[in-house]
Coordinates of C-alpha atoms in Angstrom, one line a residue:
M1 CA 1.6 -19.8 -5.4
T2 CA 2.0 -15.9 -5.3
P3 CA -1.1 -14.6 -3.9
V4 CA -2.3 -13.1 -6.5
E5 CA -2.0 -16.8 -7.7
L6 CA -3.7 -18.0 -4.6
S7 CA -6.7 -15.5 -5.4
R8 CA -7.0 -17.2 -8.8
T9 CA -7.3 -20.6 -7.1
V10 CA -9.6 -18.8 -4.4
L11 CA -12.3 -17.5 -7.1
R12 CA -12.1 -21.4 -9.0
A13 CA -12.8 -23.5 -5.4
V14 CA -15.9 -21.1 -5.4
R15 CA -16.7 -20.7 -9.3
R16 CA -16.8 -24.9 -8.5
A17 CA -18.8 -25.0 -5.1
V18 CA -21.5 -23.1 -7.7
D19 CA -21.4 -25.4 -10.8
E20 CA -22.2 -28.4 -8.5
G21 CA -25.0 -26.4 -7.0
E22 CA -23.4 -26.4 -3.4
L23 CA -23.6 -22.5 -3.2
S24 CA -26.0 -19.9 -5.2
V25 CA -24.1 -16.7 -5.3
V26 CA -22.6 -14.8 -7.9
V27 CA -18.8 -15.4 -7.7
P28 CA -17.1 -12.9 -7.1
V29 CA -14.2 -10.3 -9.7
R30 CA -11.7 -10.7 -6.7
A31 CA -10.6 -12.8 -3.0
V32 CA -8.9 -10.2 -0.8
V33 CA -5.9 -13.6 0.8
T34 CA -3.3 -12.4 3.0
P35 CA -0.8 -13.5 5.9
P36 CA -3.1 -15.1 8.6
G37 CA -4.1 -12.3 11.1
P38 CA -4.2 -13.1 15.0
G39 CA -5.4 -16.7 15.7
G40 CA -4.4 -17.3 11.8
C41 CA -2.5 -20.0 10.9
G42 CA -0.7 -21.7 7.1
D43 CA 0.8 -19.3 5.0
Y44 CA -2.6 -17.3 3.8
A45 CA -5.9 -16.4 5.0
T46 CA -9.4 -15.6 2.8
N47 CA -12.3 -14.1 4.1
I48 CA -14.1 -15.5 0.8
A49 CA -16.1 -17.4 3.0
L50 CA -17.9 -14.0 5.2
Q51 CA -17.8 -12.5 2.0
L52 CA -20.1 -14.6 0.5
A53 CA -22.6 -15.7 3.5
R54 CA -25.2 -13.0 3.1
S55 CA -26.0 -13.8 -0.8
A56 CA -25.7 -18.0 -0.4
G57 CA -28.2 -17.1 2.9
R58 CA -25.8 -19.3 4.9
P59 CA -23.8 -18.6 7.9
A60 CA -20.3 -18.0 7.1
R61 CA -19.0 -21.4 8.8
Q62 CA -21.1 -23.1 6.7
V63 CA -19.7 -21.6 3.9
A64 CA -15.7 -22.0 4.2
E65 CA -16.9 -25.8 5.1
I66 CA -18.4 -25.8 1.8
L67 CA -15.4 -24.1 0.1
R68 CA -12.8 -26.1 1.9
P69 CA -12.6 -29.4 0.1
H70 CA -12.7 -27.7 -2.9
L71 CA -9.4 -25.7 -2.0
T72 CA -7.8 -28.9 -0.8
R73 CA -8.4 -30.8 -3.9
S74 CA -6.4 -27.5 -5.5
E75 CA -2.8 -27.7 -6.8
G76 CA 0.0 -26.1 -4.6
V77 CA -2.0 -26.1 -1.4
A78 CA -1.4 -28.8 1.3
D79 CA -4.2 -28.3 3.8
V80 CA -6.2 -25.7 4.6
A81 CA -8.2 -24.7 7.9
I82 CA -10.6 -22.8 9.5
T83 CA -11.2 -20.6 12.2
G84 CA -13.2 -18.1 14.0
P85 CA -16.2 -16.8 12.2
G86 CA -15.0 -18.2 8.5
F87 CA -12.2 -17.5 7.4
L88 CA -9.8 -20.1 5.7
N89 CA -6.7 -20.3 6.3
I90 CA -4.6 -21.8 3.5
R91 CA -1.0 -23.4 3.9
L92 CA 1.1 -24.4 0.5
G93 CA 2.7 -27.0 -0.8
G94 CA 6.4 -27.2 -2.1
G95 CA 7.7 -23.8 -3.9
A96 CA 5.4 -20.8 -2.7
G97 CA 8.1 -19.1 -1.2
A98 CA 10.2 -20.2 -4.9
S99 CA 6.9 -18.5 -6.7
L100 CA 7.1 -16.0 -4.7
V101 CA 10.8 -13.7 -5.2
R102 CA 10.5 -15.3 -9.1
E103 CA 6.8 -13.0 -8.5
I104 CA 8.6 -10.2 -7.3
Q105 CA 12.3 -10.7 -9.6
R106 CA 9.3 -10.6 -12.3
R107 CA 7.4 -6.9 -11.6
R108 CA 10.4 -5.5 -9.9
D109 CA 9.1 -1.9 -8.4
A110 CA 5.6 -2.9 -10.4
Y111 CA 5.6 -5.5 -7.7
G112 CA 2.3 -5.1 -5.5
H113 CA 0.9 -2.7 -7.4
G114 CA -2.7 -3.4 -8.5
D115 CA -5.9 -2.2 -10.0
V116 CA -8.3 -1.4 -7.6
L117 CA -8.5 2.4 -8.0
A118 CA -8.6 2.0 -11.9
G119 CA -9.7 4.6 -13.5
Q120 CA -11.2 6.3 -10.6
I121 CA -9.9 9.4 -10.1
V122 CA -9.4 10.3 -5.8
P123 CA -9.5 14.3 -5.2
L124 CA -7.6 14.7 -2.0
R125 CA -8.4 17.9 -0.1
I126 CA -6.1 19.4 2.0
P127 CA -5.3 22.3 3.8
Y128 CA -1.9 24.8 3.7
D129 CA 0.6 22.8 5.8
I130 CA 3.6 21.0 5.9
R131 CA 2.8 17.6 6.7
A132 CA -0.8 18.0 5.0
E133 CA 1.6 18.6 1.4
V134 CA 3.6 15.7 2.1
V135 CA 0.8 13.1 2.9
A136 CA -0.9 14.1 -0.4
D137 CA 2.3 14.3 -2.5
T138 CA 3.1 10.6 -1.4
L139 CA -0.7 9.7 -1.6
V140 CA -0.3 10.2 -5.4
R141 CA 2.1 8.0 -6.0
I142 CA 0.2 5.2 -3.8
V143 CA -2.5 5.6 -5.4
A144 CA -1.2 5.8 -8.9
T145 CA 0.0 2.2 -8.2
Q146 CA -3.6 0.8 -7.8
G147 CA -4.3 2.1 -11.0
G148 CA -6.3 5.3 -10.0
R149 CA -5.3 9.0 -10.7
A150 CA -4.8 11.8 -6.8
E151 CA -5.6 15.3 -7.4
V152 CA -4.8 17.3 -5.0
H153 CA -6.3 21.0 -4.0
H154 CA -6.5 23.3 -0.6
I155 CA -9.2 24.1 1.2
H156 CA -9.2 28.1 0.5
P157 CA -8.1 29.5 3.7
S158 CA -10.4 32.5 4.0
R159 CA -13.2 29.5 4.7
T160 CA -14.0 28.4 8.3
E161 CA -14.3 24.9 9.0
P162 CA -16.1 23.3 11.3
A163 CA -14.4 22.8 15.0
G164 CA -14.2 19.0 15.3
T165 CA -13.2 18.3 11.4
Q166 CA -11.7 15.0 11.2
F167 CA -8.2 14.5 9.4
S168 CA -9.5 12.6 6.6
R169 CA -13.2 12.4 5.2
A170 CA -15.1 12.0 2.5
E171 CA -17.5 15.3 1.2
P172 CA -20.3 15.2 -1.3
A173 CA -18.8 16.1 -4.7
G174 CA -19.4 19.8 -5.4
T175 CA -17.5 21.0 -2.2
E176 CA -15.5 24.6 -3.4
F177 CA -11.9 24.3 -3.1
S178 CA -8.7 25.8 -5.4
C179 CA -7.5 25.1 -8.4
A180 CA -6.0 21.1 -8.2
K181 CA -2.4 20.6 -7.9
P182 CA 0.3 18.5 -9.2
A183 CA 1.9 15.7 -7.8
G184 CA 5.6 16.5 -6.9
T185 CA 5.9 18.5 -3.7
N186 CA 9.1 19.0 -2.1
L187 CA 9.8 20.0 1.5
S188 CA 10.7 23.8 0.3
Q189 CA 7.4 24.0 -1.5
A190 CA 5.3 22.3 1.2
K191 CA 7.2 24.7 3.4
T192 CA 6.6 28.2 1.4
A193 CA 2.3 27.4 0.8
G194 CA 2.2 25.9 4.9
N195 CA 3.5 29.0 6.3
D196 CA 2.3 31.7 3.4
P197 CA -1.2 31.2 2.7
S198 CA -1.5 34.2 0.9
H199 CA -0.4 31.7 -2.3
A200 CA -4.3 30.5 -2.3
E201 CA -6.8 32.2 -4.9
P202 CA -8.6 35.1 -3.4
P203 CA -12.0 34.6 -2.8
R204 CA -14.5 34.9 -5.4
T205 CA -16.3 37.6 -4.7
K206 CA -19.2 38.3 -7.6
A207 CA -20.2 35.0 -10.1
P208 CA -18.7 34.8 -13.8
H209 CA -20.2 36.9 -16.0
A210 CA -22.9 35.4 -17.6
E211 CA -23.8 34.7 -21.1
P212 CA -26.8 37.4 -22.3
P213 CA -30.2 36.1 -22.2
R214 CA -31.4 33.4 -24.6
T215 CA -35.2 34.0 -26.2
K216 CA -35.5 30.7 -26.9
A217 CA -34.1 27.7 -24.8
P218 CA -31.3 26.1 -26.2
Q219 CA -31.9 22.1 -26.9
A220 CA -29.4 19.6 -24.5
D221 CA -27.4 18.0 -26.1
P222 CA -27.9 14.3 -26.1
P223 CA -25.9 12.4 -23.4
R224 CA -22.7 10.7 -24.2
P225 CA -22.7 7.0 -23.6
D226 CA -19.6 7.4 -21.4
R227 CA -20.9 9.9 -18.8
L228 CA -23.8 7.9 -18.4
H229 CA -24.3 6.7 -14.4
R230 CA -21.0 7.9 -13.7
P231 CA -20.7 8.6 -10.8
H232 CA -18.9 11.6 -9.2
P233 CA -15.6 11.1 -7.1
Q234 CA -15.9 11.9 -3.6
I235 CA -13.8 14.4 -2.1
T236 CA -11.1 13.2 1.2
T237 CA -10.3 16.2 3.3
L238 CA -7.2 15.6 4.7
R239 CA -5.8 17.3 7.9
P240 CA -3.3 15.6 9.7
T241 CA -2.4 16.3 13.2
P242 CA 0.3 20.0 12.2
A243 CA 3.8 18.6 12.7
P244 CA 4.8 20.6 16.2
E245 CA 7.9 22.9 14.4
D246 CA 9.8 23.2 11.2
P247 CA 10.8 19.4 9.7
T248 CA 12.7 20.3 6.8
A249 CA 16.2 21.3 9.4
L250 CA 16.7 17.2 9.5
G251 CA 17.1 17.2 5.7
P252 CA 14.4 15.6 3.2
D253 CA 14.2 11.6 3.9
A254 CA 14.4 12.1 7.4
A255 CA 11.6 15.0 7.5
R256 CA 9.4 12.7 5.5
W257 CA 9.8 10.0 7.7
A258 CA 9.2 11.7 10.5
L259 CA 6.0 13.6 8.4
L260 CA 4.3 9.7 7.4
H261 CA 5.9 7.2 9.9
P262 CA 3.3 7.8 12.3
A263 CA -0.7 7.9 11.8
A264 CA -2.3 10.6 10.7
H265 CA -3.9 11.7 14.2
D266 CA -0.8 11.6 16.2
R267 CA 1.6 14.4 16.3
P268 CA 4.5 13.8 14.6
R269 CA 8.1 14.0 16.7
I270 CA 10.4 16.2 15.0
S271 CA 14.3 15.8 16.7
A272 CA 17.3 14.5 15.7
D273 CA 17.3 11.2 16.6
H274 CA 15.5 10.0 13.2
L275 CA 19.1 10.9 12.0
L276 CA 20.4 9.2 14.4
Q277 CA 22.2 5.6 13.4
R278 CA 21.1 3.3 15.9
E279 CA 18.5 -0.3 16.0
S280 CA 16.6 2.6 18.1
N281 CA 15.8 4.2 14.4
P282 CA 12.9 3.0 12.1
L283 CA 14.0 4.7 9.5
F284 CA 17.9 4.1 9.9
R285 CA 16.9 -0.3 10.3
V286 CA 15.0 0.2 7.2
R287 CA 17.4 1.7 4.4
Y288 CA 20.2 -0.5 6.2
A289 CA 18.2 -3.9 5.5
H290 CA 18.0 -2.2 2.0
A291 CA 21.8 -1.3 2.2
R292 CA 22.7 -5.1 3.8
T293 CA 20.8 -6.4 0.8
R294 CA 23.1 -4.5 -2.0
A295 CA 26.1 -5.7 0.6
L296 CA 24.7 -9.2 0.4
T297 CA 24.6 -10.0 -3.5
R298 CA 28.6 -7.8 -4.1
N299 CA 29.7 -10.3 -1.1
A300 CA 27.7 -13.1 -2.7
A301 CA 29.0 -12.5 -6.6
A302 CA 32.9 -12.0 -4.7
L303 CA 32.0 -16.1 -4.4
G304 CA 30.7 -17.0 -7.9
C305 CA 27.4 -17.2 -5.9
T306 CA 24.0 -15.8 -7.4
G307 CA 20.2 -16.3 -6.2
D308 CA 18.4 -18.7 -7.4
P309 CA 14.5 -19.0 -6.1
G310 CA 13.7 -21.8 -4.2
D311 CA 12.2 -22.9 -0.5
V312 CA 14.2 -21.6 2.8
P313 CA 13.3 -24.1 5.1
E314 CA 10.9 -22.9 8.5
D315 CA 13.7 -23.2 10.9
V316 CA 16.0 -20.3 9.2
P317 CA 15.9 -17.1 11.7
G318 CA 12.8 -14.7 9.8
G319 CA 12.6 -16.6 6.9
D320 CA 9.1 -17.7 7.4
E321 CA 8.4 -13.6 8.3
L322 CA 10.6 -12.4 5.6
V323 CA 8.3 -14.4 3.5
G324 CA 5.0 -13.4 5.3
A325 CA 5.8 -9.7 4.9
L326 CA 7.0 -10.0 1.4
A327 CA 3.3 -12.0 0.7
G328 CA 1.8 -9.3 2.3
Y329 CA 3.2 -6.0 0.3
P330 CA 0.6 -5.7 -1.8
A331 CA -2.4 -5.8 0.4
V332 CA -0.2 -2.9 2.0
L333 CA -0.4 -0.9 -0.8
T334 CA -3.9 -1.9 -1.4
Q335 CA -5.1 -0.4 2.0
A336 CA -2.9 2.5 2.4
A337 CA -4.5 3.7 -1.5
L338 CA -8.2 3.1 0.1
H339 CA -7.6 4.4 3.1
R340 CA -5.7 7.9 2.4
A341 CA -3.1 6.2 5.3
P342 CA 0.4 6.2 3.8
D343 CA 1.5 5.4 7.5
R344 CA 0.5 1.4 6.9
L345 CA 3.6 1.3 4.3
A346 CA 5.8 3.0 6.3
R347 CA 5.4 0.3 9.6
H348 CA 5.0 -2.5 7.0
L349 CA 8.4 -1.2 5.7
V350 CA 9.9 -1.7 9.3
T351 CA 8.2 -5.2 9.7
T352 CA 10.2 -6.2 6.8
A353 CA 13.2 -4.7 7.9
D354 CA 13.7 -6.5 10.8
A355 CA 12.8 -9.8 8.9
L356 CA 15.6 -8.8 6.5
L357 CA 18.1 -8.2 9.7
A358 CA 17.2 -11.3 11.2
F359 CA 17.0 -13.3 8.4
Q360 CA 20.9 -11.9 6.8
H361 CA 23.3 -14.0 9.0
T362 CA 21.9 -17.2 7.0
V363 CA 22.3 -16.0 3.4
L364 CA 26.4 -16.5 2.6
P365 CA 28.7 -19.2 3.3
L366 CA 30.2 -19.7 7.0
G367 CA 34.2 -20.0 7.2
D368 CA 35.3 -23.0 4.3
E369 CA 31.3 -24.2 3.7
K370 CA 30.8 -24.0 -0.1
P371 CA 27.9 -22.3 -1.7
S372 CA 25.4 -24.6 -2.0
A373 CA 21.5 -24.6 -3.2
A374 CA 20.0 -23.3 0.2
H375 CA 22.6 -20.0 -0.1
R376 CA 21.5 -19.2 -3.5
A377 CA 17.5 -19.3 -2.4
R378 CA 18.3 -17.5 0.6
L379 CA 20.1 -15.0 -1.1
A380 CA 17.1 -14.6 -4.3
L381 CA 14.7 -14.0 -1.1
A382 CA 17.2 -11.6 0.6
E383 CA 17.6 -9.6 -3.0
A384 CA 13.5 -10.0 -3.6
A385 CA 13.4 -8.1 0.2
G386 CA 15.9 -5.5 -1.1
T387 CA 13.8 -4.2 -4.0
V388 CA 10.1 -3.8 -1.2
L389 CA 12.3 -1.8 1.1
A390 CA 13.6 0.0 -2.1
G391 CA 9.9 0.2 -3.4
G392 CA 8.3 1.1 0.1
L393 CA 10.8 3.7 -0.5
S394 CA 10.5 5.1 -3.4
L395 CA 6.6 5.4 -3.5
L396 CA 7.5 7.2 0.7
G397 CA 9.6 9.6 -1.4
I398 CA 13.0 8.8 0.6
S399 CA 16.3 7.4 -1.0
A400 CA 17.5 3.9 -0.9
P401 CA 21.0 4.5 -0.9
D402 CA 23.0 1.2 -1.4
Y403 CA 25.7 1.9 1.1
L404 CA 25.5 2.7 4.5

C-alpha cells in the first residue's frame, strides 16, 4: 500500500464512522499520511483525528479511538496504535515496501508530485541577490510539482524596505514590484542580476497617460463567472541570508547546493569543502548514492539479475530507513512548496542517500551465492532510491551523474 492508497484508506474509515453515526463531521478531501515522528511507531502516521476534533466536538484522542477499529479492519492494515494527543500510527501488512517500489517505478520522475497548489499562482518577490535568485528559480520547479505556477518578481532597488524584513513573508496583493521574470535562471544570470541593480526598471515618476474624460460614465461589464470570489494570490517576499562571497567559483552544482542546502535564515558556507569527494560532504554523499544505484543495476545485469519489487526483511541494514525515506518524499515536496523552503528537499535527499549507502551492501549476492528473490527485491528498492535521488537533484537544478 502506497502513501496515496493509505490516505484513501484513512478517508474511507472516516466515511464509515460518519455513515454509522459515530462522528458528525464533513469528510475531508485529503488525509495527510507521513512516516511516524518522534514517539511514533509503525510504518505511517496520520493526524486526521486532530484535524477532525474541533468539528466533531470531541477530544482528538476520542476521535482516534472511534477511527481505530475502522482502520484496523481495512485491507492491508495489520495494526493501528494511538500515540500522543491523537496520532494514528499504522502498521501495514505484507507488501508495503513492494507496493511503494511499484509506485515509484510507475511514476518515475513524477513520483511525489501532487495537486495541493493546483491552479494557483504563487508570486515570489526577491531582491537582486544571487542566493535569492537561485532559491526562487528552484521554487519555480518545486511549486510546479504541486500543480502551481510560481512567478518571480524583483523588488525595485529604489524602494527602501523597513528594517527587520523577514526572509519569507506573505504580503497583500497589489504591492509594487517589477515585471515577472521567467523560470530557468542560471548562476551567471543570477550573478549579473545580483551585482548590477541597474537591470531593474527605473522608478516610475508619473502615472501612465489617462484616458480623456468621459461625459458619461460607461456601463460596467457584468462580472465574469470565473472571476467571482477568486482570492488574490499572496505575494511571498524571499530574503534568504546572502552568501558571504561569490559562489560561482565552485561550479554550478556545488554552488547551487551551497546556496540551497542551508535554511534561508542561515548564512551559506562558500568553501571548497563542497567539492571534496568525502563522506563529510553531503552533496558528495547524495550524488555518490545515486551513482551507486546505477552501478548496482549494471553489476546485477552482469549476473543476469534484474530488480523485482518485493518486501525487504526488517533486519536488513538500512532497509526500513530507506523505505521510510522514500515514503516520506511526497510529503517533503509538498512542505517545500507550501513553505517556500527548498532546503527541506535538500536535507531529505541527504537522509535518503545515507539510508541507501547503509543498505547497498546487501543488494548483490556475495561469493558463490546465486541471485535470489530477496536480491531482486533489494535491487528494485535501490533502483527506486536512485529514481528519487535523481528527481530531487533535478528539482534543485543539480546534475546526477551515473558515474562518480
